[in-house]
GROMACS .gro file of C-alpha atoms in nm:
model
  333
    1MET     CA    1   5.571   1.249   0.956
    2LYS     CA    2   5.529   1.285   0.580
    3LEU     CA    3   5.518   0.908   0.536
    4GLY     CA    4   5.264   0.876   0.817
    5GLY     CA    5   5.043   1.138   0.651
    6ARG     CA    6   5.058   0.958   0.317
    7GLU     CA    7   4.974   0.629   0.481
    8ARG     CA    8   4.678   0.786   0.659
    9ALA     CA    9   4.554   0.944   0.337
   10HIS     CA   10   4.591   0.609   0.159
   11ARG     CA   11   4.383   0.434   0.425
   12ILE     CA   12   4.113   0.701   0.408
   13HIS     CA   13   4.106   0.675   0.029
   14ARG     CA   14   4.086   0.298   0.048
   15PHE     CA   15   3.804   0.313   0.304
   16ILE     CA   16   3.604   0.559   0.090
   17LEU     CA   17   3.653   0.335  -0.215
   18LEU     CA   18   3.539   0.025  -0.024
   19LEU     CA   19   3.239   0.211   0.118
   20PHE     CA   20   3.142   0.337  -0.228
   21LYS     CA   21   3.162  -0.016  -0.367
   22ALA     CA   22   2.957  -0.147  -0.073
   23ILE     CA   23   2.688   0.117  -0.135
   24LEU     CA   24   2.669   0.022  -0.502
   25LYS     CA   25   2.643  -0.345  -0.409
   26GLY     CA   26   2.378  -0.258  -0.150
   27ILE     CA   27   2.174  -0.076  -0.414
   28PHE     CA   28   2.212  -0.378  -0.643
   29VAL     CA   29   2.099  -0.622  -0.371
   30SER     CA   30   1.807  -0.395  -0.277
   31ALA     CA   31   1.708  -0.362  -0.643
   32ILE     CA   32   1.693  -0.741  -0.682
   33PHE     CA   33   1.475  -0.791  -0.374
   34GLY     CA   34   1.262  -0.487  -0.458
   35GLY     CA   35   1.230  -0.582  -0.823
   36ILE     CA   36   1.108  -0.933  -0.747
   37TYR     CA   37   0.865  -0.794  -0.488
   38LEU     CA   38   0.730  -0.532  -0.729
   39ILE     CA   39   0.685  -0.778  -1.016
   40LEU     CA   40   0.499  -1.026  -0.795
   41MET     CA   41   0.284  -0.748  -0.647
   42LEU     CA   42   0.189  -0.619  -0.993
   43LEU     CA   43   0.104  -0.971  -1.107
   44SER     CA   44  -0.108  -1.029  -0.796
   45ASP     CA   45  -0.300  -0.707  -0.866
   46LEU     CA   46  -0.407  -0.854  -1.200
   47PHE     CA   47  -0.590  -1.125  -1.007
   48ARG     CA   48  -0.718  -0.913  -0.717
   49ASN     CA   49  -1.045  -1.107  -0.686
   50GLU     CA   50  -0.859  -1.438  -0.664
   51PRO     CA   51  -0.504  -1.350  -0.552
   52TRP     CA   52  -0.245  -1.624  -0.591
   53ILE     CA   53   0.009  -1.446  -0.374
   54GLU     CA   54  -0.038  -1.206  -0.080
   55PHE     CA   55   0.209  -0.986   0.106
   56VAL     CA   56   0.027  -0.920   0.433
   57ASN     CA   57   0.193  -1.205   0.625
   58TRP     CA   58   0.490  -1.293   0.845
   59SER     CA   59   0.701  -1.407   0.550
   60THR     CA   60   0.691  -1.051   0.412
   61ILE     CA   61   0.758  -0.855   0.732
   62ALA     CA   62   1.001  -1.101   0.896
   63LEU     CA   63   1.148  -1.365   0.663
   64LEU     CA   64   1.204  -1.134   0.364
   65PRO     CA   65   1.400  -0.871   0.563
   66LEU     CA   66   1.596  -1.149   0.739
   67PHE     CA   67   1.733  -1.276   0.408
   68PHE     CA   68   1.774  -0.917   0.288
   69GLY     CA   69   1.985  -0.839   0.597
   70PHE     CA   70   2.185  -1.158   0.542
   71MET     CA   71   2.270  -1.053   0.186
   72ILE     CA   72   2.347  -0.692   0.280
   73ALA     CA   73   2.590  -0.817   0.546
   74SER     CA   74   2.756  -1.040   0.287
   75ILE     CA   75   2.863  -0.741   0.075
   76ILE     CA   76   2.984  -0.518   0.361
   77PRO     CA   77   3.367  -0.489   0.363
   78ASN     CA   78   3.473  -0.633   0.697
   79PRO     CA   79   3.830  -0.769   0.689
   80THR     CA   80   3.848  -0.786   1.070
   81ARG     CA   81   3.508  -0.961   1.092
   82ARG     CA   82   3.365  -0.711   1.340
   83ILE     CA   83   3.012  -0.813   1.437
   84THR     CA   84   2.899  -0.452   1.490
   85ARG     CA   85   2.968  -0.369   1.126
   86LEU     CA   86   2.764  -0.665   1.005
   87ILE     CA   87   2.457  -0.600   1.221
   88VAL     CA   88   2.441  -0.219   1.197
   89TRP     CA   89   2.422  -0.178   0.820
   90PRO     CA   90   2.134  -0.422   0.741
   91PRO     CA   91   1.867  -0.232   0.942
   92ILE     CA   92   1.989   0.098   0.793
   93ALA     CA   93   1.950  -0.053   0.447
   94ALA     CA   94   1.609  -0.197   0.541
   95ALA     CA   95   1.482   0.139   0.666
   96THR     CA   96   1.609   0.300   0.344
   97VAL     CA   97   1.421   0.045   0.134
   98LEU     CA   98   1.099   0.116   0.324
   99LEU     CA   99   1.151   0.490   0.273
  100VAL     CA  100   1.205   0.441  -0.100
  101SER     CA  101   0.893   0.220  -0.123
  102PHE     CA  102   0.690   0.501   0.034
  103VAL     CA  103   0.838   0.780  -0.179
  104THR     CA  104   0.779   0.582  -0.499
  105GLY     CA  105   0.422   0.493  -0.398
  106ILE     CA  106   0.478   0.118  -0.380
  107GLU     CA  107   0.366   0.119  -0.016
  108GLY     CA  108   0.154   0.359   0.187
  109ILE     CA  109   0.274   0.541   0.497
  110ILE     CA  110   0.058   0.325   0.728
  111CYS     CA  111   0.201  -0.003   0.594
  112VAL     CA  112   0.555   0.136   0.613
  113TRP     CA  113   0.508   0.246   0.973
  114MET     CA  114   0.354  -0.087   1.075
  115ALA     CA  115   0.636  -0.284   0.911
  116LEU     CA  116   0.924  -0.065   1.028
  117VAL     CA  117   1.010  -0.235   1.359
  118PRO     CA  118   0.982  -0.603   1.252
  119PHE     CA  119   1.145  -0.527   0.916
  120CYS     CA  120   1.451  -0.359   1.069
  121ALA     CA  121   1.475  -0.610   1.357
  122ALA     CA  122   1.463  -0.906   1.118
  123SER     CA  123   1.729  -0.750   0.893
  124LEU     CA  124   1.953  -0.699   1.196
  125LEU     CA  125   1.905  -1.067   1.283
  126GLY     CA  126   1.995  -1.151   0.924
  127GLY     CA  127   2.324  -0.965   0.966
  128LEU     CA  128   2.393  -1.160   1.284
  129LEU     CA  129   2.320  -1.488   1.109
  130TYR     CA  130   2.562  -1.396   0.832
  131TYR     CA  131   2.831  -1.328   1.094
  132ILE     CA  132   2.773  -1.678   1.236
  133TYR     CA  133   2.764  -1.828   0.886
  134GLN     CA  134   3.087  -1.648   0.789
  135SER     CA  135   3.265  -1.781   1.095
  136TRP     CA  136   3.147  -2.133   1.014
  137ARG     CA  137   3.204  -2.129   0.636
  138ALA     CA  138   3.477  -1.872   0.587
  139ASP     CA  139   3.582  -2.023   0.255
  140GLN     CA  140   3.230  -2.043   0.108
  141ALA     CA  141   3.198  -1.873  -0.232
  142LYS     CA  142   2.951  -1.588  -0.211
  143TYR     CA  143   2.780  -1.674  -0.538
  144GLY     CA  144   2.635  -1.974  -0.354
  145LEU     CA  145   2.423  -1.730  -0.154
  146ARG     CA  146   2.208  -1.638  -0.454
  147ILE     CA  147   1.946  -1.880  -0.327
  148CYS     CA  148   1.874  -1.618  -0.058
  149PHE     CA  149   1.702  -1.405  -0.321
  150ILE     CA  150   1.450  -1.680  -0.389
  151ILE     CA  151   1.376  -1.843  -0.052
  152PRO     CA  152   1.170  -1.560   0.106
  153PHE     CA  153   0.946  -1.524  -0.200
  154VAL     CA  154   0.884  -1.898  -0.207
  155ALA     CA  155   0.786  -1.868   0.162
  156ILE     CA  156   0.556  -1.572   0.087
  157PHE     CA  157   0.384  -1.775  -0.185
  158ALA     CA  158   0.354  -2.080   0.044
  159GLU     CA  159   0.205  -1.874   0.328
  160SER     CA  160  -0.041  -1.721   0.082
  161GLN     CA  161  -0.187  -2.065   0.019
  162LEU     CA  162  -0.281  -2.113   0.384
  163PRO     CA  163  -0.647  -2.047   0.474
  164LEU     CA  164  -0.723  -1.700   0.603
  165THR     CA  165  -0.788  -1.665   0.975
  166THR     CA  166  -1.073  -1.470   1.132
  167ASN     CA  167  -0.988  -1.264   1.438
  168THR     CA  168  -1.238  -1.032   1.603
  169HIS     CA  169  -1.111  -0.742   1.813
  170LEU     CA  170  -1.318  -0.539   2.057
  171VAL     CA  171  -1.168  -0.203   2.149
  172GLN     CA  172  -1.326  -0.007   2.437
  173THR     CA  173  -1.231   0.334   2.573
  174THR     CA  174  -1.394   0.485   2.883
  175VAL     CA  175  -1.394   0.840   3.020
  176GLN     CA  176  -1.565   1.001   3.319
  177ILE     CA  177  -1.749   1.324   3.240
  178ASN     CA  178  -1.853   1.572   3.507
  179ALA     CA  179  -2.196   1.630   3.357
  180PRO     CA  180  -2.543   1.466   3.396
  181VAL     CA  181  -2.605   1.150   3.196
  182ASP     CA  182  -2.905   1.294   3.008
  183ALA     CA  183  -2.702   1.593   2.887
  184VAL     CA  184  -2.417   1.368   2.773
  185PHE     CA  185  -2.660   1.135   2.594
  186GLN     CA  186  -2.817   1.418   2.395
  187SER     CA  187  -2.475   1.557   2.302
  188LEU     CA  188  -2.374   1.227   2.142
  189LYS     CA  189  -2.632   1.234   1.865
  190SER     CA  190  -2.490   1.529   1.675
  191ILE     CA  191  -2.142   1.666   1.731
  192GLN     CA  192  -2.102   1.965   1.505
  193ASN     CA  193  -1.818   2.195   1.394
  194ILE     CA  194  -1.526   2.023   1.565
  195ASP     CA  195  -1.228   2.256   1.546
  196PRO     CA  196  -0.890   2.085   1.491
  197SER     CA  197  -0.763   2.249   1.810
  198GLU     CA  198  -1.022   2.049   2.010
  199VAL     CA  199  -0.845   1.725   1.919
  200GLU     CA  200  -0.491   1.660   2.038
  201THR     CA  201  -0.260   1.572   1.749
  202ASN     CA  202  -0.126   1.219   1.780
  203LEU     CA  203   0.070   0.975   1.565
  204THR     CA  204  -0.230   0.869   1.355
  205HIS     CA  205  -0.269   1.225   1.228
  206HIS     CA  206   0.093   1.223   1.113
  207LEU     CA  207   0.009   0.906   0.920
  208ASN     CA  208  -0.228   1.096   0.691
  209ILE     CA  209  -0.542   1.021   0.895
  210PRO     CA  210  -0.760   1.333   0.946
  211LYS     CA  211  -0.921   1.454   1.267
  212PRO     CA  212  -1.299   1.428   1.324
  213THR     CA  213  -1.499   1.721   1.190
  214SER     CA  214  -1.862   1.639   1.272
  215ALA     CA  215  -2.126   1.371   1.336
  216THR     CA  216  -2.475   1.449   1.210
  217TRP     CA  217  -2.788   1.274   1.344
  218HIS     CA  218  -3.054   1.151   1.096
  219GLU     CA  219  -3.277   0.938   1.326
  220THR     CA  220  -3.189   0.605   1.160
  221HIS     CA  221  -2.820   0.680   1.115
  222ARG     CA  222  -2.537   0.922   1.181
  223VAL     CA  223  -2.304   1.061   0.916
  224SER     CA  224  -1.950   1.099   1.045
  225GLN     CA  225  -1.713   1.340   0.875
  226TRP     CA  226  -1.336   1.326   0.931
  227GLY     CA  227  -1.162   1.614   0.758
  228PRO     CA  228  -1.280   1.709   0.409
  229ASP     CA  229  -1.204   1.370   0.254
  230VAL     CA  230  -1.352   1.101   0.484
  231GLN     CA  231  -1.725   1.039   0.534
  232PHE     CA  232  -1.894   0.718   0.651
  233ILE     CA  233  -2.227   0.608   0.796
  234GLU     CA  234  -2.317   0.467   1.136
  235ARG     CA  235  -2.645   0.280   1.084
  236ILE     CA  236  -2.833   0.279   1.417
  237THR     CA  237  -2.925  -0.073   1.536
  238SER     CA  238  -3.026  -0.005   1.898
  239ILE     CA  239  -3.085   0.297   2.116
  240GLY     CA  240  -3.178   0.331   2.483
  241GLU     CA  241  -3.253   0.668   2.639
  242ASN     CA  242  -2.959   0.780   2.856
  243ASP     CA  243  -2.821   0.424   2.825
  244HIS     CA  244  -2.668   0.339   2.487
  245ILE     CA  245  -2.652   0.399   2.111
  246ASN     CA  246  -2.532   0.110   1.891
  247TRP     CA  247  -2.467   0.103   1.517
  248ASP     CA  248  -2.326  -0.090   1.222
  249PHE     CA  249  -2.061   0.085   1.014
  250GLU     CA  250  -2.119   0.142   0.643
  251PHE     CA  251  -1.846   0.257   0.406
  252PRO     CA  252  -2.008   0.341   0.069
  253ASP     CA  253  -1.811   0.386  -0.253
  254GLY     CA  254  -1.610   0.706  -0.243
  255TRP     CA  255  -1.627   0.733   0.136
  256ILE     CA  256  -1.255   0.815   0.150
  257LYS     CA  257  -1.026   1.009  -0.080
  258GLU     CA  258  -0.786   0.793  -0.274
  259GLY     CA  259  -0.439   0.789  -0.120
  260ILE     CA  260  -0.541   0.814   0.245
  261GLU     CA  261  -0.613   0.444   0.283
  262ASP     CA  262  -0.331   0.193   0.233
  263HIS     CA  263  -0.412  -0.053  -0.046
  264HIS     CA  264  -0.292  -0.350   0.159
  265ILE     CA  265  -0.526  -0.283   0.453
  266GLU     CA  266  -0.836  -0.123   0.304
  267ILE     CA  267  -1.138  -0.107   0.535
  268GLY     CA  268  -1.385  -0.360   0.403
  269GLY     CA  269  -1.112  -0.520   0.194
  270ARG     CA  270  -0.969  -0.870   0.203
  271PHE     CA  271  -0.783  -0.832   0.532
  272PHE     CA  272  -0.960  -0.579   0.752
  273SER     CA  273  -1.308  -0.452   0.834
  274VAL     CA  274  -1.462  -0.216   1.091
  275ASP     CA  275  -1.793  -0.381   1.175
  276LYS     CA  276  -1.991  -0.214   1.452
  277GLY     CA  277  -1.967   0.015   1.750
  278GLY     CA  278  -2.155   0.222   2.001
  279TYR     CA  279  -2.173   0.437   2.312
  280GLU     CA  280  -2.260   0.304   2.656
  281LEU     CA  281  -2.348   0.542   2.941
  282ARG     CA  282  -2.361   0.483   3.316
  283ARG     CA  283  -2.484   0.734   3.575
  284LEU     CA  284  -2.229   0.817   3.846
  285GLY     CA  285  -2.429   1.049   4.069
  286ASP     CA  286  -2.407   1.388   3.897
  287ALA     CA  287  -2.136   1.257   3.661
  288THR     CA  288  -2.138   1.012   3.368
  289GLU     CA  289  -1.918   0.719   3.271
  290LEU     CA  290  -1.907   0.705   2.891
  291THR     CA  291  -1.766   0.410   2.697
  292LEU     CA  292  -1.705   0.410   2.321
  293TRP     CA  293  -1.654   0.066   2.171
  294THR     CA  294  -1.570  -0.062   1.823
  295GLN     CA  295  -1.555  -0.417   1.689
  296THR     CA  296  -1.318  -0.498   1.403
  297THR     CA  297  -1.221  -0.812   1.213
  298ASP     CA  298  -0.891  -0.902   1.051
  299HIS     CA  299  -0.784  -1.195   0.834
  300THR     CA  300  -0.413  -1.122   0.822
  301ARG     CA  301  -0.261  -1.429   0.995
  302LEU     CA  302  -0.053  -1.179   1.195
  303GLY     CA  303  -0.218  -1.267   1.526
  304ALA     CA  304  -0.107  -1.054   1.822
  305TYR     CA  305   0.076  -0.808   1.596
  306ALA     CA  306  -0.243  -0.728   1.402
  307ALA     CA  307  -0.436  -0.708   1.732
  308TYR     CA  308  -0.188  -0.449   1.861
  309TRP     CA  309  -0.238  -0.223   1.558
  310ASN     CA  310  -0.616  -0.268   1.571
  311HIS     CA  311  -0.616  -0.141   1.929
  312PHE     CA  312  -0.364   0.131   1.849
  313PHE     CA  313  -0.556   0.291   1.562
  314ILE     CA  314  -0.909   0.239   1.693
  315GLY     CA  315  -0.802   0.354   2.040
  316ASN     CA  316  -0.665   0.675   1.891
  317PHE     CA  317  -0.992   0.731   1.703
  318HIS     CA  318  -1.183   0.685   2.029
  319ASP     CA  319  -0.961   0.932   2.212
  320ALA     CA  320  -1.013   1.195   1.943
  321ILE     CA  321  -1.392   1.173   1.979
  322LEU     CA  322  -1.422   1.131   2.355
  323VAL     CA  323  -1.203   1.430   2.438
  324VAL     CA  324  -1.440   1.652   2.239
  325VAL     CA  325  -1.751   1.507   2.410
  326LYS     CA  326  -1.593   1.540   2.754
  327ASN     CA  327  -1.466   1.897   2.711
  328ARG     CA  328  -1.786   2.027   2.553
  329ASN     CA  329  -2.011   1.878   2.823
  330GLU     CA  330  -1.796   1.986   3.113
  331SER     CA  331  -1.775   2.340   2.982
  332HIS     CA  332  -2.152   2.373   3.048
  333PHE     CA  333  -2.151   2.243   3.405
   0.00000   0.00000   0.00000
């Protein structure tokens, strides 16, 4: 019994030692990938008007974590070659890297959230690929894998040289309001003193995006206020009594407090813009069908993935506004 206890204690001690070494190696691997990324990002910021490398692309959110996961798997102690051990640790390490990038201010919370799923999934795939590679080249010296630190950044640079795409997204949200169309139309011009309790808290609000506070009518434009730190202009382009109100968005200097917007996806920046929007009303007897629409443009080369996030964020903005309009109108009828 004594011998068995000593043997068990020895195995536990050995496991803790191996795990400690693996964590140190993981920090080292993460520091190499993160260091190269940070250096290239800082250099690109020096040439912001004519960037020579960009990080809003598939190479950054898919290929980079794939090679990261591959390298993390290569330093995990796994004498029995269990596949679960090799594919579980890479996404944990990837999520940790994203958390550190947010805490240190390298990335904003919105970018981290948008990258979380593909980043962790790609790192898991990287661990799986290392398992296959290890089975195929069991005697391969690990120092030969150093090329994995370079390949994804070469791919990021190469993808940065491709021409930007232009993708237009139209997001529409419709609600039925049990109130006359003329009353609803008049209520849309100015929406004052919106209490936070009038707007249901959703994920976007946990991502540092404030709730709407007011919209003030000035004949040729509306001024929209979201919390104390966000204010933009809706320049009226067309208006039809009890029918529609259309506008172009304007985001003047200082329209948003620094730190709310993510520097990689600034509105009106290189990759993303919110262009125009409007309300459309349709009479349904004594009720009203109200549609809020917004048109955006992105140049991210991320295709359907960018389209999903466009619809996600803009759709949440629409919901926040329309619920206030609906509840306030129906409370009077």
